[in-house]
């Protein structure tokens, strides 16, 4: 997807590129990704996959874990030299870590939830909209997005405050709401399918998790969403998890697989960047549902693009630094703050120059 495609209330559309012409982001199905990773992992003879196992307790300092096998409820005791918890936002490994002293933890739910819908493929098997875009219907307090799938369908997600979801309690109110705010999407989804999909499930919450440290000595570590779950609006949750793997590999090699110092360095250096991207993800929701409709935002995008084309190594826009570079997330924020100061000073200087010019012109015209 090379750009955002913005859908206005009148049905018109406009695109906002993510970066340079050859820069794009990808729409990847979770199931396809999981299957690909499992297939790759199974090629290693020392990797063994065990499914339907629930972690019920652990002594992470000793590397001891108790699992409950589903659905038999059979209990199994397991020991390991190193336990790595990559078990998601509601991590059981993190829950066990929190029993240790000096373990920080916070979770923040935003007042918005999400609900998934679907735009089916056309009868000829093609996409119903231009497929190389992330389609966005920004509406201030809420928004809807659509991501293309390989089978030519679209995964549609409505993000909205829970109190707004609560108002859509009948098919008539739902259809009236969509026809008012997303009129061009209604025929793409289909009224019958829209009603069926919407009332088939309840809106889900969105949570952001921050915690630390990520390790217990040399015996346990958490990575990915278990360490830094974030709201999905920057599309960096999975990327941050993969980056955890790359950075962990780098520190293990640096310390010649002396696990204790390696895990300590990983936890200390990774935490500021993980918390930075959690904050950026929150900000990007405001950008996607509201700022993309503001002239000031569009002007800034054009200024950033111009300066980046003139000074590609010096002026790197925020989105470009986050999505298309290996710049640490915390440094991306510092980079943006520096750019904001430069532009603010430039605008102040321009304004002062205009005032001085106007005063000079008025003086000469008068005398």
mmCIF file of C-alpha atoms in Angstrom:
data_model
loop_
_atom_site.group_PDB
_atom_site.id
_atom_site.type_symbol
_atom_site.label_atom_id
_atom_site.label_comp_id
_atom_site.label_asym_id
_atom_site.label_seq_id
_atom_site.Cartn_x
_atom_site.Cartn_y
_atom_site.Cartn_z
ATOM 1 C CA UNK A 1 0.000 0.000 0.000
ATOM 2 C CA UNK A 2 1.725 3.155 -1.257
ATOM 3 C CA UNK A 3 -0.621 5.737 0.268
ATOM 4 C CA UNK A 4 -3.637 6.445 2.401
ATOM 5 C CA UNK A 5 -6.813 6.876 0.365
ATOM 6 C CA UNK A 6 -9.050 9.360 2.165
ATOM 7 C CA UNK A 7 -12.816 9.015 1.647
ATOM 8 C CA UNK A 8 -14.775 12.248 2.073
ATOM 9 C CA UNK A 9 -18.434 12.468 3.069
ATOM 10 C CA UNK A 10 -19.447 13.285 -0.506
ATOM 11 C CA UNK A 11 -17.804 10.088 -1.772
ATOM 12 C CA UNK A 12 -14.784 11.789 -3.313
ATOM 13 C CA UNK A 13 -11.311 10.416 -2.566
ATOM 14 C CA UNK A 14 -7.751 11.754 -2.346
ATOM 15 C CA UNK A 15 -4.474 10.032 -1.612
ATOM 16 C CA UNK A 16 -1.713 10.911 0.849
ATOM 17 C CA UNK A 17 1.530 9.025 0.035
ATOM 18 C CA UNK A 18 3.378 7.336 2.895
ATOM 19 C CA UNK A 19 6.776 8.330 1.566
ATOM 20 C CA UNK A 20 8.705 8.301 -1.669
ATOM 21 C CA UNK A 21 7.197 6.668 -4.769
ATOM 22 C CA UNK A 22 8.804 3.288 -4.111
ATOM 23 C CA UNK A 23 8.016 3.214 -0.374
ATOM 24 C CA UNK A 24 5.033 1.206 0.800
ATOM 25 C CA UNK A 25 3.594 -0.645 3.774
ATOM 26 C CA UNK A 26 2.115 -4.138 3.598
ATOM 27 C CA UNK A 27 -1.253 -5.672 4.355
ATOM 28 C CA UNK A 28 -0.548 -9.171 5.694
ATOM 29 C CA UNK A 29 -3.098 -11.663 7.002
ATOM 30 C CA UNK A 30 -2.342 -12.873 10.539
ATOM 31 C CA UNK A 31 -3.166 -16.497 9.753
ATOM 32 C CA UNK A 32 -0.887 -16.512 6.700
ATOM 33 C CA UNK A 33 1.933 -14.970 8.754
ATOM 34 C CA UNK A 34 1.536 -17.422 11.642
ATOM 35 C CA UNK A 35 1.468 -20.398 9.292
ATOM 36 C CA UNK A 36 4.583 -19.137 7.479
ATOM 37 C CA UNK A 37 6.502 -18.691 10.747
ATOM 38 C CA UNK A 38 5.464 -22.110 12.077
ATOM 39 C CA UNK A 39 6.468 -23.758 8.811
ATOM 40 C CA UNK A 40 9.878 -22.053 8.981
ATOM 41 C CA UNK A 41 10.378 -22.987 12.651
ATOM 42 C CA UNK A 42 9.493 -26.648 12.075
ATOM 43 C CA UNK A 43 12.421 -27.003 9.650
ATOM 44 C CA UNK A 44 14.836 -26.833 12.609
ATOM 45 C CA UNK A 45 15.348 -30.263 14.239
ATOM 46 C CA UNK A 46 15.803 -28.726 17.700
ATOM 47 C CA UNK A 47 12.474 -26.840 17.603
ATOM 48 C CA UNK A 48 9.454 -28.674 19.013
ATOM 49 C CA UNK A 49 5.954 -27.195 18.870
ATOM 50 C CA UNK A 50 3.410 -28.000 21.599
ATOM 51 C CA UNK A 51 -0.162 -26.776 21.135
ATOM 52 C CA UNK A 52 -3.108 -26.397 23.536
ATOM 53 C CA UNK A 53 -0.877 -25.750 26.553
ATOM 54 C CA UNK A 54 -1.906 -23.154 29.133
ATOM 55 C CA UNK A 55 0.663 -21.687 31.531
ATOM 56 C CA UNK A 56 -0.955 -21.717 34.993
ATOM 57 C CA UNK A 57 2.035 -20.918 37.245
ATOM 58 C CA UNK A 58 5.778 -20.469 37.174
ATOM 59 C CA UNK A 59 8.863 -19.959 39.277
ATOM 60 C CA UNK A 60 10.796 -17.949 36.723
ATOM 61 C CA UNK A 61 13.918 -17.602 38.861
ATOM 62 C CA UNK A 62 14.251 -21.376 38.769
ATOM 63 C CA UNK A 63 12.952 -21.770 35.211
ATOM 64 C CA UNK A 64 10.082 -23.945 36.444
ATOM 65 C CA UNK A 65 6.673 -23.847 34.753
ATOM 66 C CA UNK A 66 3.341 -25.598 35.222
ATOM 67 C CA UNK A 67 1.179 -26.131 32.141
ATOM 68 C CA UNK A 68 -2.394 -27.353 31.827
ATOM 69 C CA UNK A 69 -3.040 -29.406 28.713
ATOM 70 C CA UNK A 70 -6.296 -28.598 26.948
ATOM 71 C CA UNK A 71 -8.917 -30.012 26.925
ATOM 72 C CA UNK A 72 -7.863 -32.907 29.179
ATOM 73 C CA UNK A 73 -6.794 -30.573 32.062
ATOM 74 C CA UNK A 74 -3.718 -32.754 32.526
ATOM 75 C CA UNK A 75 -0.934 -30.960 34.442
ATOM 76 C CA UNK A 76 2.647 -31.004 33.190
ATOM 77 C CA UNK A 77 5.780 -29.662 34.913
ATOM 78 C CA UNK A 78 8.519 -28.231 32.675
ATOM 79 C CA UNK A 79 11.967 -26.789 33.403
ATOM 80 C CA UNK A 80 14.136 -24.614 31.169
ATOM 81 C CA UNK A 81 17.377 -22.630 31.410
ATOM 82 C CA UNK A 82 15.706 -19.648 29.752
ATOM 83 C CA UNK A 83 11.996 -18.838 29.478
ATOM 84 C CA UNK A 84 11.045 -16.322 26.758
ATOM 85 C CA UNK A 85 7.456 -15.112 26.991
ATOM 86 C CA UNK A 86 6.096 -13.896 23.666
ATOM 87 C CA UNK A 87 2.509 -14.571 24.709
ATOM 88 C CA UNK A 88 0.742 -11.324 23.887
ATOM 89 C CA UNK A 89 -0.829 -8.329 25.567
ATOM 90 C CA UNK A 90 -2.352 -10.399 28.381
ATOM 91 C CA UNK A 91 0.855 -12.380 28.912
ATOM 92 C CA UNK A 92 0.840 -15.154 31.519
ATOM 93 C CA UNK A 93 4.632 -14.960 31.742
ATOM 94 C CA UNK A 94 4.445 -11.228 32.513
ATOM 95 C CA UNK A 95 1.815 -11.944 35.166
ATOM 96 C CA UNK A 96 4.290 -14.253 36.883
ATOM 97 C CA UNK A 97 7.060 -11.642 36.520
ATOM 98 C CA UNK A 98 4.928 -9.050 38.291
ATOM 99 C CA UNK A 99 5.171 -11.114 41.481
ATOM 100 C CA UNK A 100 8.814 -10.029 41.680
ATOM 101 C CA UNK A 101 9.759 -6.799 43.535
ATOM 102 C CA UNK A 102 10.612 -3.650 41.549
ATOM 103 C CA UNK A 103 8.561 -4.711 38.549
ATOM 104 C CA UNK A 104 6.726 -1.747 36.969
ATOM 105 C CA UNK A 105 3.489 -2.242 35.083
ATOM 106 C CA UNK A 106 0.747 -0.065 33.638
ATOM 107 C CA UNK A 107 -2.025 -0.658 31.148
ATOM 108 C CA UNK A 108 -4.203 1.976 29.520
ATOM 109 C CA UNK A 109 -7.501 1.347 27.783
ATOM 110 C CA UNK A 110 -8.585 4.062 25.378
ATOM 111 C CA UNK A 111 -12.304 4.959 25.350
ATOM 112 C CA UNK A 112 -12.575 3.657 21.798
ATOM 113 C CA UNK A 113 -13.245 0.118 20.683
ATOM 114 C CA UNK A 114 -13.089 -1.597 17.324
ATOM 115 C CA UNK A 115 -15.336 -3.889 15.324
ATOM 116 C CA UNK A 116 -14.381 -5.759 12.154
ATOM 117 C CA UNK A 117 -16.531 -5.864 9.027
ATOM 118 C CA UNK A 118 -15.854 -7.075 5.492
ATOM 119 C CA UNK A 119 -16.112 -5.807 1.937
ATOM 120 C CA UNK A 120 -16.408 -8.912 -0.273
ATOM 121 C CA UNK A 121 -14.644 -9.369 -3.589
ATOM 122 C CA UNK A 122 -16.527 -8.424 -6.735
ATOM 123 C CA UNK A 123 -18.265 -11.140 -8.747
ATOM 124 C CA UNK A 124 -15.305 -11.286 -11.147
ATOM 125 C CA UNK A 125 -12.897 -11.907 -8.249
ATOM 126 C CA UNK A 126 -11.320 -8.442 -8.188
ATOM 127 C CA UNK A 127 -11.053 -5.792 -5.463
ATOM 128 C CA UNK A 128 -13.996 -3.415 -5.059
ATOM 129 C CA UNK A 129 -11.630 -0.437 -4.526
ATOM 130 C CA UNK A 130 -8.094 0.460 -5.689
ATOM 131 C CA UNK A 131 -6.052 -2.196 -3.875
ATOM 132 C CA UNK A 132 -2.670 -0.522 -3.335
ATOM 133 C CA UNK A 133 -3.983 1.836 -0.651
ATOM 134 C CA UNK A 134 -5.016 1.818 2.985
ATOM 135 C CA UNK A 135 -8.513 3.292 2.722
ATOM 136 C CA UNK A 136 -9.584 5.637 5.540
ATOM 137 C CA UNK A 137 -12.897 7.299 6.313
ATOM 138 C CA UNK A 138 -11.816 9.936 8.914
ATOM 139 C CA UNK A 139 -14.706 11.453 10.828
ATOM 140 C CA UNK A 140 -13.205 13.334 13.787
ATOM 141 C CA UNK A 141 -14.255 11.305 16.844
ATOM 142 C CA UNK A 142 -14.249 8.037 14.927
ATOM 143 C CA UNK A 143 -12.993 6.462 11.720
ATOM 144 C CA UNK A 144 -13.193 3.412 9.523
ATOM 145 C CA UNK A 145 -10.323 1.778 7.628
ATOM 146 C CA UNK A 146 -10.124 -0.968 5.004
ATOM 147 C CA UNK A 147 -7.125 -3.223 4.289
ATOM 148 C CA UNK A 148 -6.875 -5.314 1.087
ATOM 149 C CA UNK A 149 -6.614 -9.095 1.250
ATOM 150 C CA UNK A 150 -5.109 -11.590 -1.199
ATOM 151 C CA UNK A 151 -8.553 -13.033 -2.006
ATOM 152 C CA UNK A 152 -9.726 -9.558 -3.146
ATOM 153 C CA UNK A 153 -11.868 -9.020 -0.046
ATOM 154 C CA UNK A 154 -11.242 -6.166 2.385
ATOM 155 C CA UNK A 155 -10.885 -6.296 6.158
ATOM 156 C CA UNK A 156 -12.847 -3.270 7.363
ATOM 157 C CA UNK A 157 -12.399 -1.971 10.910
ATOM 158 C CA UNK A 158 -14.608 0.623 12.588
ATOM 159 C CA UNK A 159 -12.884 2.490 15.459
ATOM 160 C CA UNK A 160 -15.273 4.461 17.616
ATOM 161 C CA UNK A 161 -16.031 5.467 21.230
ATOM 162 C CA UNK A 162 -17.955 2.781 23.075
ATOM 163 C CA UNK A 163 -20.807 5.205 23.778
ATOM 164 C CA UNK A 164 -21.266 5.691 20.021
ATOM 165 C CA UNK A 165 -21.311 1.930 19.479
ATOM 166 C CA UNK A 166 -23.994 1.710 22.151
ATOM 167 C CA UNK A 167 -26.288 4.003 20.191
ATOM 168 C CA UNK A 168 -26.321 1.658 17.192
ATOM 169 C CA UNK A 169 -28.641 -0.872 18.777
ATOM 170 C CA UNK A 170 -31.016 -1.568 15.874
ATOM 171 C CA UNK A 171 -30.504 -2.319 12.171
ATOM 172 C CA UNK A 172 -32.316 0.890 11.283
ATOM 173 C CA UNK A 173 -30.014 3.056 13.408
ATOM 174 C CA UNK A 174 -26.947 1.250 12.112
ATOM 175 C CA UNK A 175 -27.884 1.769 8.451
ATOM 176 C CA UNK A 176 -28.833 5.400 9.061
ATOM 177 C CA UNK A 177 -25.470 5.977 10.766
ATOM 178 C CA UNK A 178 -23.489 4.416 7.905
ATOM 179 C CA UNK A 179 -25.471 6.239 5.228
ATOM 180 C CA UNK A 180 -24.739 9.527 7.017
ATOM 181 C CA UNK A 181 -21.030 8.992 7.761
ATOM 182 C CA UNK A 182 -19.821 6.321 5.289
ATOM 183 C CA UNK A 183 -22.276 6.543 2.369
ATOM 184 C CA UNK A 184 -19.898 5.191 -0.287
ATOM 185 C CA UNK A 185 -19.034 2.131 1.857
ATOM 186 C CA UNK A 186 -22.629 0.907 2.246
ATOM 187 C CA UNK A 187 -23.044 -0.492 -1.296
ATOM 188 C CA UNK A 188 -19.554 -2.040 -1.101
ATOM 189 C CA UNK A 189 -20.365 -3.961 2.086
ATOM 190 C CA UNK A 190 -24.041 -4.531 1.311
ATOM 191 C CA UNK A 191 -26.817 -3.548 3.724
ATOM 192 C CA UNK A 192 -27.715 -7.121 4.648
ATOM 193 C CA UNK A 193 -24.100 -8.146 5.245
ATOM 194 C CA UNK A 194 -23.407 -4.945 7.187
ATOM 195 C CA UNK A 195 -26.258 -5.631 9.607
ATOM 196 C CA UNK A 196 -25.344 -9.315 9.926
ATOM 197 C CA UNK A 197 -21.621 -8.714 10.564
ATOM 198 C CA UNK A 198 -22.123 -5.737 12.890
ATOM 199 C CA UNK A 199 -24.505 -7.502 15.272
ATOM 200 C CA UNK A 200 -22.621 -10.817 15.147
ATOM 201 C CA UNK A 201 -20.095 -9.603 17.726
ATOM 202 C CA UNK A 202 -19.430 -6.830 20.214
ATOM 203 C CA UNK A 203 -16.785 -4.107 19.828
ATOM 204 C CA UNK A 204 -13.435 -5.081 21.331
ATOM 205 C CA UNK A 205 -11.287 -2.878 23.604
ATOM 206 C CA UNK A 206 -7.861 -1.433 22.750
ATOM 207 C CA UNK A 207 -5.104 -1.557 25.354
ATOM 208 C CA UNK A 208 -1.586 -0.169 25.648
ATOM 209 C CA UNK A 209 0.851 -1.900 28.024
ATOM 210 C CA UNK A 210 4.093 -0.592 29.497
ATOM 211 C CA UNK A 211 6.245 -2.503 31.961
ATOM 212 C CA UNK A 212 9.790 -3.171 33.037
ATOM 213 C CA UNK A 213 12.257 -4.625 33.435
ATOM 214 C CA UNK A 214 11.705 -7.206 30.720
ATOM 215 C CA UNK A 215 13.924 -9.840 32.320
ATOM 216 C CA UNK A 216 14.457 -11.749 35.539
ATOM 217 C CA UNK A 217 18.194 -12.337 35.798
ATOM 218 C CA UNK A 218 19.351 -14.834 33.205
ATOM 219 C CA UNK A 219 16.312 -17.131 33.405
ATOM 220 C CA UNK A 220 13.323 -15.217 31.972
ATOM 221 C CA UNK A 221 12.476 -12.559 29.404
ATOM 222 C CA UNK A 222 9.366 -11.111 27.766
ATOM 223 C CA UNK A 223 9.261 -9.682 24.246
ATOM 224 C CA UNK A 224 6.688 -8.394 21.762
ATOM 225 C CA UNK A 225 3.212 -7.491 22.988
ATOM 226 C CA UNK A 226 3.959 -9.185 26.296
ATOM 227 C CA UNK A 227 6.474 -6.395 26.988
ATOM 228 C CA UNK A 228 4.944 -3.474 25.089
ATOM 229 C CA UNK A 229 1.442 -3.977 23.701
ATOM 230 C CA UNK A 230 0.226 -0.958 21.760
ATOM 231 C CA UNK A 231 -2.868 0.275 19.984
ATOM 232 C CA UNK A 232 -2.738 -0.644 16.274
ATOM 233 C CA UNK A 233 -2.719 2.786 14.645
ATOM 234 C CA UNK A 234 0.935 2.961 13.610
ATOM 235 C CA UNK A 235 1.023 -0.594 12.286
ATOM 236 C CA UNK A 236 4.188 -1.193 14.325
ATOM 237 C CA UNK A 237 3.119 -3.813 16.873
ATOM 238 C CA UNK A 238 4.318 -6.806 14.854
ATOM 239 C CA UNK A 239 7.326 -4.880 13.534
ATOM 240 C CA UNK A 240 8.370 -3.957 17.075
ATOM 241 C CA UNK A 241 8.107 -7.616 18.073
ATOM 242 C CA UNK A 242 10.311 -8.692 15.163
ATOM 243 C CA UNK A 243 12.749 -5.911 16.030
ATOM 244 C CA UNK A 244 12.898 -7.304 19.580
ATOM 245 C CA UNK A 245 14.148 -10.576 18.060
ATOM 246 C CA UNK A 246 16.788 -8.804 15.976
ATOM 247 C CA UNK A 247 18.038 -6.719 18.908
ATOM 248 C CA UNK A 248 18.020 -9.694 21.291
ATOM 249 C CA UNK A 249 20.073 -11.665 18.789
ATOM 250 C CA UNK A 250 22.522 -8.758 18.520
ATOM 251 C CA UNK A 251 23.087 -8.439 22.289
ATOM 252 C CA UNK A 252 23.484 -12.199 22.686
ATOM 253 C CA UNK A 253 26.204 -12.163 20.033
ATOM 254 C CA UNK A 254 27.780 -9.072 21.599
ATOM 255 C CA UNK A 255 28.025 -10.798 24.994
ATOM 256 C CA UNK A 256 29.048 -14.140 23.428
ATOM 257 C CA UNK A 257 25.876 -15.755 24.770
ATOM 258 C CA UNK A 258 26.523 -14.755 28.354
ATOM 259 C CA UNK A 259 22.770 -14.608 28.908
ATOM 260 C CA UNK A 260 22.589 -12.531 32.120
ATOM 261 C CA UNK A 261 24.374 -9.403 30.858
ATOM 262 C CA UNK A 262 22.723 -9.759 27.451
ATOM 263 C CA UNK A 263 19.171 -9.807 28.879
ATOM 264 C CA UNK A 264 19.955 -6.908 31.199
ATOM 265 C CA UNK A 265 21.254 -4.782 28.319
ATOM 266 C CA UNK A 266 18.300 -5.696 26.129
ATOM 267 C CA UNK A 267 15.814 -4.735 28.828
ATOM 268 C CA UNK A 268 17.566 -1.461 29.677
ATOM 269 C CA UNK A 269 18.071 -0.261 26.113
ATOM 270 C CA UNK A 270 14.807 -1.507 24.603
ATOM 271 C CA UNK A 271 12.363 -0.093 27.131
ATOM 272 C CA UNK A 272 12.639 3.626 26.147
ATOM 273 C CA UNK A 273 12.041 2.788 22.483
ATOM 274 C CA UNK A 274 9.152 0.444 23.266
ATOM 275 C CA UNK A 275 7.424 3.095 25.362
ATOM 276 C CA UNK A 276 8.078 5.656 22.610
ATOM 277 C CA UNK A 277 6.259 3.621 19.954
ATOM 278 C CA UNK A 278 3.368 3.008 22.354
ATOM 279 C CA UNK A 279 2.990 6.797 22.597
ATOM 280 C CA UNK A 280 3.366 7.295 18.850
ATOM 281 C CA UNK A 281 0.638 4.720 18.201
ATOM 282 C CA UNK A 282 -1.736 6.705 20.401
ATOM 283 C CA UNK A 283 -0.872 9.913 18.511
ATOM 284 C CA UNK A 284 -1.383 8.322 15.113
ATOM 285 C CA UNK A 285 -5.007 7.544 15.928
ATOM 286 C CA UNK A 286 -5.663 11.264 16.288
ATOM 287 C CA UNK A 287 -3.835 11.840 13.013
ATOM 288 C CA UNK A 288 -5.770 9.195 11.098
ATOM 289 C CA UNK A 289 -9.270 10.066 12.316
ATOM 290 C CA UNK A 290 -8.920 13.851 12.467
ATOM 291 C CA UNK A 291 -5.667 15.551 11.404
ATOM 292 C CA UNK A 292 -5.662 14.140 7.844
ATOM 293 C CA UNK A 293 -8.596 16.464 7.125
ATOM 294 C CA UNK A 294 -6.816 19.599 8.346
ATOM 295 C CA UNK A 295 -5.034 21.936 5.937
ATOM 296 C CA UNK A 296 -2.215 22.530 8.431
ATOM 297 C CA UNK A 297 -1.466 18.786 8.481
ATOM 298 C CA UNK A 298 -1.467 18.535 4.684
ATOM 299 C CA UNK A 299 0.795 21.590 4.354
ATOM 300 C CA UNK A 300 3.226 20.080 6.886
ATOM 301 C CA UNK A 301 3.255 16.804 4.921
ATOM 302 C CA UNK A 302 4.187 18.694 1.742
ATOM 303 C CA UNK A 303 6.888 20.714 3.518
ATOM 304 C CA UNK A 304 8.332 17.527 5.027
ATOM 305 C CA UNK A 305 8.317 15.816 1.619
ATOM 306 C CA UNK A 306 10.033 18.771 -0.043
ATOM 307 C CA UNK A 307 12.730 19.077 2.617
ATOM 308 C CA UNK A 308 13.266 15.306 2.640
ATOM 309 C CA UNK A 309 13.774 15.313 -1.136
ATOM 310 C CA UNK A 310 16.305 18.148 -0.815
ATOM 311 C CA UNK A 311 18.075 16.801 2.299
ATOM 312 C CA UNK A 312 17.258 13.060 2.534
ATOM 313 C CA UNK A 313 19.873 12.314 5.178
ATOM 314 C CA UNK A 314 19.185 15.369 7.316
ATOM 315 C CA UNK A 315 15.420 15.934 7.175
ATOM 316 C CA UNK A 316 13.554 12.663 7.757
ATOM 317 C CA UNK A 317 9.792 13.031 8.402
ATOM 318 C CA UNK A 318 8.364 11.271 11.451
ATOM 319 C CA UNK A 319 6.399 8.624 9.550
ATOM 320 C CA UNK A 320 9.369 7.887 7.297
ATOM 321 C CA UNK A 321 11.758 7.513 10.235
ATOM 322 C CA UNK A 322 9.362 5.173 12.069
ATOM 323 C CA UNK A 323 8.283 3.042 9.108
ATOM 324 C CA UNK A 324 11.120 3.104 6.582
ATOM 325 C CA UNK A 325 14.262 3.233 8.722
ATOM 326 C CA UNK A 326 15.978 1.472 11.625
ATOM 327 C CA UNK A 327 16.107 4.705 13.641
ATOM 328 C CA UNK A 328 15.206 3.889 17.271
ATOM 329 C CA UNK A 329 11.650 4.929 18.116
ATOM 330 C CA UNK A 330 12.719 7.322 20.876
ATOM 331 C CA UNK A 331 15.141 8.996 18.452
ATOM 332 C CA UNK A 332 12.289 9.379 15.934
ATOM 333 C CA UNK A 333 10.418 11.483 18.489
ATOM 334 C CA UNK A 334 13.503 13.605 19.267
ATOM 335 C CA UNK A 335 14.019 14.081 15.533
ATOM 336 C CA UNK A 336 10.442 15.323 15.127
ATOM 337 C CA UNK A 337 10.804 17.709 18.085
ATOM 338 C CA UNK A 338 13.947 19.184 16.488
ATOM 339 C CA UNK A 339 12.119 19.614 13.171
ATOM 340 C CA UNK A 340 9.138 21.270 14.888
ATOM 341 C CA UNK A 341 11.468 23.829 16.512
ATOM 342 C CA UNK A 342 13.118 24.617 13.175
ATOM 343 C CA UNK A 343 9.783 25.100 11.412
ATOM 344 C CA UNK A 344 8.342 27.165 14.279
ATOM 345 C CA UNK A 345 11.346 29.501 14.124
ATOM 346 C CA UNK A 346 11.089 29.708 10.339
ATOM 347 C CA UNK A 347 7.383 30.590 10.535
ATOM 348 C CA UNK A 348 8.072 33.196 13.229
ATOM 349 C CA UNK A 349 10.806 34.726 11.076
ATOM 350 C CA UNK A 350 8.531 34.740 8.015
ATOM 351 C CA UNK A 351 5.726 36.371 9.985
ATOM 352 C CA UNK A 352 8.091 39.032 11.368
ATOM 353 C CA UNK A 353 9.416 39.694 7.849
ATOM 354 C CA UNK A 354 5.902 40.120 6.476
ATOM 355 C CA UNK A 355 5.013 42.546 9.273
ATOM 356 C CA UNK A 356 8.196 44.539 8.648
ATOM 357 C CA UNK A 357 7.539 44.592 4.895
ATOM 358 C CA UNK A 358 3.931 45.697 5.422
ATOM 359 C CA UNK A 359 5.073 48.465 7.789
ATOM 360 C CA UNK A 360 7.742 49.628 5.325
ATOM 361 C CA UNK A 361 5.235 49.608 2.435
ATOM 362 C CA UNK A 362 2.653 51.530 4.485
ATOM 363 C CA UNK A 363 5.288 54.098 5.566
ATOM 364 C CA UNK A 364 6.432 54.764 1.990
ATOM 365 C CA UNK A 365 2.878 54.875 0.654
ATOM 366 C CA UNK A 366 1.961 57.448 3.299
ATOM 367 C CA UNK A 367 5.020 59.689 2.916
#
